[in-house]
Coordinates of C-alpha atoms in Angstrom, one line a residue:
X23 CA -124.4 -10.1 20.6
X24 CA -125.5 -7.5 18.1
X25 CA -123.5 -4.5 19.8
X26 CA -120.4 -6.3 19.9
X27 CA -117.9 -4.4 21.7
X28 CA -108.6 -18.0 44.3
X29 CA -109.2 -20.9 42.1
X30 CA -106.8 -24.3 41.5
X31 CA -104.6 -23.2 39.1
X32 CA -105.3 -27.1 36.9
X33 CA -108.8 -28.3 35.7
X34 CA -109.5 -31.5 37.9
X35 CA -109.6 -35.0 35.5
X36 CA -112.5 -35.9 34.0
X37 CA -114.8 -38.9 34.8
X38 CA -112.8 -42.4 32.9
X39 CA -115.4 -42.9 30.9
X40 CA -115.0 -39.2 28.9
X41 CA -111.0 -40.2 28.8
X42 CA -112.1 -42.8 26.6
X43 CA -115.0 -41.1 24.7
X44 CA -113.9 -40.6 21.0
X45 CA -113.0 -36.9 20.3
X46 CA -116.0 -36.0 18.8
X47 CA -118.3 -37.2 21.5
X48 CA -116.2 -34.9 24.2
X49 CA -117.3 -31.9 21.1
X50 CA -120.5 -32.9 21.4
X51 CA -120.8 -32.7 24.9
X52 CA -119.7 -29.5 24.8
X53 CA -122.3 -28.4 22.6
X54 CA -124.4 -30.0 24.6
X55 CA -123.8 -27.0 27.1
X56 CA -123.7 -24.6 24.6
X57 CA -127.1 -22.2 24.6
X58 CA -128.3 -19.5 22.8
X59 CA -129.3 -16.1 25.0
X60 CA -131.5 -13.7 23.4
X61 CA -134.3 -10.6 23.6
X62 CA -136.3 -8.8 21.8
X63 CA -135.1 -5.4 20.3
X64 CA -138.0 -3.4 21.6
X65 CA -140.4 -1.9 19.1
X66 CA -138.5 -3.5 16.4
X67 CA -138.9 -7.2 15.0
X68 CA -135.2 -8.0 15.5
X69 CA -133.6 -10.0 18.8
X70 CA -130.2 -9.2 20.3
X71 CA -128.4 -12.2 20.6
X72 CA -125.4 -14.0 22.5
X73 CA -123.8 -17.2 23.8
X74 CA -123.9 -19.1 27.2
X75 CA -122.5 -22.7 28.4
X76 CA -123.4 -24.0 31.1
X77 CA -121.2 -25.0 33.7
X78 CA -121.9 -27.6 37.0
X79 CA -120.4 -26.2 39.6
X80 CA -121.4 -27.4 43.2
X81 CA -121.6 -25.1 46.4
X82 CA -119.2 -25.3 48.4
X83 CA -121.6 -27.2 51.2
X84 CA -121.3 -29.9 47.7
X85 CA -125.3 -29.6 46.8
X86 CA -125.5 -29.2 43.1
X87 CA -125.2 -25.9 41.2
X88 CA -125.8 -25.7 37.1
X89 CA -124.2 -21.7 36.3
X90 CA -124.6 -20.1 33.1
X91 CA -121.8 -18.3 31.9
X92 CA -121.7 -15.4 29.1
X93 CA -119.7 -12.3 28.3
X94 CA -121.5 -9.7 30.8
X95 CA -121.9 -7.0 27.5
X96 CA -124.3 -9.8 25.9
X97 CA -126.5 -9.6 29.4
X98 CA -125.8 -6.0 30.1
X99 CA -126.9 -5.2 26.5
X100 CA -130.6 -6.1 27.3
X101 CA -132.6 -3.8 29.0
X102 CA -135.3 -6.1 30.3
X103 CA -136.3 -7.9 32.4
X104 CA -136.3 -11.5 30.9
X105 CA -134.3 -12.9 27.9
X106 CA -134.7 -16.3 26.6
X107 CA -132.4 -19.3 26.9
X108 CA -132.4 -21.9 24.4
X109 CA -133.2 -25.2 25.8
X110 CA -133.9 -28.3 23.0
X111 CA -135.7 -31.4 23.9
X112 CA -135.2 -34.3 22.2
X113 CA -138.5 -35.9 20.6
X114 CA -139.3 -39.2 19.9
X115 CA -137.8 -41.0 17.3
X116 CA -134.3 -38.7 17.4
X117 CA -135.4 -35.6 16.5
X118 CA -134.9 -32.4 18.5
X119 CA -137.2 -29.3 18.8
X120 CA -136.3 -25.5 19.8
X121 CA -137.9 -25.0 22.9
X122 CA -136.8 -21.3 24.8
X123 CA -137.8 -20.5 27.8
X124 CA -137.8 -16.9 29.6
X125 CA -134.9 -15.9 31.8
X126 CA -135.1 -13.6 34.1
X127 CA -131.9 -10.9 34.2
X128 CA -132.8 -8.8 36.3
X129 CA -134.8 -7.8 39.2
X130 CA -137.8 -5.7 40.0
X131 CA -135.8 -2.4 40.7
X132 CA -133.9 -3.3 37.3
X133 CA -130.4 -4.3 39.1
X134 CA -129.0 -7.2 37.3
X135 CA -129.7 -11.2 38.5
X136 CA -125.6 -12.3 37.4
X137 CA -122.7 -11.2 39.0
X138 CA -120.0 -9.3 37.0
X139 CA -116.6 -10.4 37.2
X140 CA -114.8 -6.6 38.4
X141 CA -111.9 -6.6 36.1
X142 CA -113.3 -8.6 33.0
X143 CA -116.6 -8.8 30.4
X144 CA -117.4 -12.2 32.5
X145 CA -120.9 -13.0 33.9
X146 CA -122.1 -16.0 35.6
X147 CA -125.4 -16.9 37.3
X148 CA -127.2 -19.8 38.9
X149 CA -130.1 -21.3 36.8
X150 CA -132.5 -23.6 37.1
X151 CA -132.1 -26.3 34.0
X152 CA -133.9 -29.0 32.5
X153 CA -132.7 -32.3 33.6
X154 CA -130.9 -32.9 30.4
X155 CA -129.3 -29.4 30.8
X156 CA -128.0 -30.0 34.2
X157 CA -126.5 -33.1 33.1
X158 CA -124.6 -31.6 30.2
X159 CA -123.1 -28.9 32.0
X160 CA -119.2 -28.7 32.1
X161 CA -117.9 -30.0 34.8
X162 CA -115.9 -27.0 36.9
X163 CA -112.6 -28.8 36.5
X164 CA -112.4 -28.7 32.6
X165 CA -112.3 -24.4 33.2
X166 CA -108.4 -24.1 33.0
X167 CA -106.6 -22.6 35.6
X168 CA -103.9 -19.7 35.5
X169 CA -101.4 -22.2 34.6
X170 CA -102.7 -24.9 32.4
X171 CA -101.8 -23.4 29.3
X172 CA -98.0 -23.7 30.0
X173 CA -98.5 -27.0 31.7
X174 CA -100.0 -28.2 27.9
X175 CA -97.8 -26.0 25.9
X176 CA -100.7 -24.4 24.6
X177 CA -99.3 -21.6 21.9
X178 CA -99.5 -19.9 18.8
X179 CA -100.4 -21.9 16.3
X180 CA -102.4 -24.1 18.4
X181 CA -106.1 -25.2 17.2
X182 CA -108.9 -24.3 19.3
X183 CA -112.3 -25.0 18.9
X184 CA -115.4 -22.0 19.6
X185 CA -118.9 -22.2 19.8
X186 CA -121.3 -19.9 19.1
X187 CA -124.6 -18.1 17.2
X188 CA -123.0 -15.8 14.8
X189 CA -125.6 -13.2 13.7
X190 CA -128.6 -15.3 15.9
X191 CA -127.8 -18.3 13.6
X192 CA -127.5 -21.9 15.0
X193 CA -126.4 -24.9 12.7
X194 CA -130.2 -26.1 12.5
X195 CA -134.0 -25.4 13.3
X196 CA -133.4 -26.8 16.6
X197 CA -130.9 -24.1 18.0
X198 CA -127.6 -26.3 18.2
X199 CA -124.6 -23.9 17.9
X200 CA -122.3 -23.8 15.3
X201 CA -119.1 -24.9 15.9
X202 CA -115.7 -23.1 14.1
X203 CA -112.1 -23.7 14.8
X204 CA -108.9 -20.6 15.0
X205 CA -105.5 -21.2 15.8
X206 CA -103.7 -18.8 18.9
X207 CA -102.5 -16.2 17.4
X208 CA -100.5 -14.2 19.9
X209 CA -97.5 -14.3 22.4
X210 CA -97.2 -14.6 24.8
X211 CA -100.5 -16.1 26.8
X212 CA -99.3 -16.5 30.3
X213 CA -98.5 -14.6 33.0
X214 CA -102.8 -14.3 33.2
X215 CA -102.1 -11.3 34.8
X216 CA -100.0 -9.7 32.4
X217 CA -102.2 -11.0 29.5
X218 CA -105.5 -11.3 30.8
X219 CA -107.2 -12.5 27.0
X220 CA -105.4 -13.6 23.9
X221 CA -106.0 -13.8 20.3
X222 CA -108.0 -16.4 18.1
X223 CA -107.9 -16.4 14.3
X224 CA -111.3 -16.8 13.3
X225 CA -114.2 -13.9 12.7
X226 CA -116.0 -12.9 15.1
X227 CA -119.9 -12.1 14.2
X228 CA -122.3 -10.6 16.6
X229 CA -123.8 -13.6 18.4
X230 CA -120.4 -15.3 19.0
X231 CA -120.0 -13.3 22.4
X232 CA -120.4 -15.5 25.3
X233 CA -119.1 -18.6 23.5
X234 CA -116.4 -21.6 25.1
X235 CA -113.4 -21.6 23.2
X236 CA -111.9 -25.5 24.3
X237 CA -109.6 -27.9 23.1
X238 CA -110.5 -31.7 22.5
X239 CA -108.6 -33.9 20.7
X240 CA -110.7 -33.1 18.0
X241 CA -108.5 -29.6 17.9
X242 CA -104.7 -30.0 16.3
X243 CA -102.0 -29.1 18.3
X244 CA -98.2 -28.8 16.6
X245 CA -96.0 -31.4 16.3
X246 CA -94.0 -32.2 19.0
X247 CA -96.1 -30.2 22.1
X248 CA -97.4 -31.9 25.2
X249 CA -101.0 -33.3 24.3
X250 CA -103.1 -32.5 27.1
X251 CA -104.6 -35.9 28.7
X252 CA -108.4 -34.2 28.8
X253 CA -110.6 -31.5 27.2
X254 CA -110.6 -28.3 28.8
X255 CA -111.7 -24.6 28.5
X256 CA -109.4 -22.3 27.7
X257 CA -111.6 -19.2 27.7
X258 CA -114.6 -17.4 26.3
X259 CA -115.3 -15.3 23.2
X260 CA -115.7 -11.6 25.0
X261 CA -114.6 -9.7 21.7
X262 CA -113.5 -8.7 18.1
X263 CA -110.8 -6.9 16.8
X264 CA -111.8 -3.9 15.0
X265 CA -109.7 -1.2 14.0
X266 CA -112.1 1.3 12.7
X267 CA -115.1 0.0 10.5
X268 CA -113.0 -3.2 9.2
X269 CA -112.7 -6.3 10.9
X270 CA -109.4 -8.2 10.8
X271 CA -110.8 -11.7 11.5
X272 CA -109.6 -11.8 14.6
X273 CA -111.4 -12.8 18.6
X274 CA -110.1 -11.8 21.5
X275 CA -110.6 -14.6 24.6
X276 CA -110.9 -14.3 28.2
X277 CA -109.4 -16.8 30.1
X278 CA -111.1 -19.5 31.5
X279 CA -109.4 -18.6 35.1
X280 CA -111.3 -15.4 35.1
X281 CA -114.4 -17.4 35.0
X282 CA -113.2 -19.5 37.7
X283 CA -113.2 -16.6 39.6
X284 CA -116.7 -15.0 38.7
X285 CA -118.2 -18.6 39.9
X286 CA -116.4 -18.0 42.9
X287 CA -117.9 -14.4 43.6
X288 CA -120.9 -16.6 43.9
X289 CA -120.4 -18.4 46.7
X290 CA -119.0 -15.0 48.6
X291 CA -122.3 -13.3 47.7
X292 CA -124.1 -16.3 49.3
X293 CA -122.1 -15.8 52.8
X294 CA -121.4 -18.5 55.4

């Protein structure tokens, strides 16, 4: 945004049919769930803006669920009640049209509507999507777990993929996001614990908060490493480096157990 600042430990396989999707159909899936948040800077004609994907993730009684996930500063940041989520509907004849829709945040006494993850800039919250929405949302499994990333030999040098709204700006008039790719640029990435985010090489702009950072097969991993057999998420855009006034081009990435864990606060906020 404009102020930048217990779960199974491997993503569950993918329905057959996405195993055998060409690579840039699993992308665009993923951009599918890709959404823009934003509100209105008040008294001034500018928007504070962020990232959210959506992610399915059922109760645990098994009745559908559709979560939005985003870094919690990009929420946090706005003051009001409602923000705006950036559905699209697809017209007739192929063409797609912008179509927000308010989202409430927070509640009448001003206490937020998402639940914070307590150690990291995570939030998640239940929302209630358009029927093409729903259906787009990430399946829970693709989130990687704490150790997925050594199971696929995921390290530095490795392409990921990131999407995202860098400055409010989406890659067309009807509010798709733009996708960029970065390599993993620091070592090591696992224990979680030990390194709860690592490093991306790509810039980071205001707006890119909030965003999936995945890998497809789409993304080019070093000769010689395991390829991993489906997508997955390995984390979300939280951050930049910024030593001083002068960016050195570099994100810093949650992991995607942490949000694992966020959906799960969730279901313990619910109860029995």
């Amino acid at each position: 945004m404009f102020d930048l600042q217990t779960p199974p430990d491997f993503p569950q396989a993918p329905p057959a049919a996405a195993l055998a999707a060409p690579a840039w159909d699993l992308t665009v899936g993923l951009i599918a769930a890709t959404v823009q948040i934003d509100q209105r800077n008040a008294g001034r004609p500018t928007r504070r803006v962020g990232t959210g994907f959506l992610v399915e993730a059922p109760r645990p009684d098994g009745s559908p669920r559709t979560v939005l996930v985003s870094a919690h500063h990009v929420l946090n940041g706005m003051g009001g009640p409602d923000a705006r989520i950036g559905w699209r509907v697809e017209m007739p004849g192929g063409g797609w049209k912008f179509a927000p829709e308010p989202l409430r945040i927070r509640r009448e006494d001003g206490e937020p509507v998402w639940t914070r993850h307590p150690e990291h800039d995570i939030a998640v919250m239940e929302v209630s999507a358009p029927p093409a929405f729903a259906r787009a949302a990430i399946p829970l499994g693709w989130l990687a777990g704490a150790d997925a990333l050594d199971a696929w030999q995921v390290g530095p040098g490795d392409e990921l993929l990131t999407l995202g709204y860098p400055h409010g700006y989406s890659s067309n008039t009807a509010g798709f996001p733009i996708l960029r790719t970065g390599r993993v640029a620091s070592w090591p990435l696992t224990p979680i614990g030990s390194f709860p985010v690592f490093l991306l090489d790509f810039p980071v702009f205001p707006g890119n908060s909030g965003g999936p950072v995945f890998w497809t097969p789409a993304a080019r991993k070093l000769p010689g490493s395991v390829q991993p057999d489906h997508p997955f998420i390995a984390g979300m855009v939280v951050s930049e480096v910024r030593p001083g006034d002068e960016p050195l081009g570099l994100g810093i990435v949650a992991h995607a157990a942490w949000v694992r864990e966020a959906i799960g606060l969730l279901d313990a906020a619910a109860g029995p």
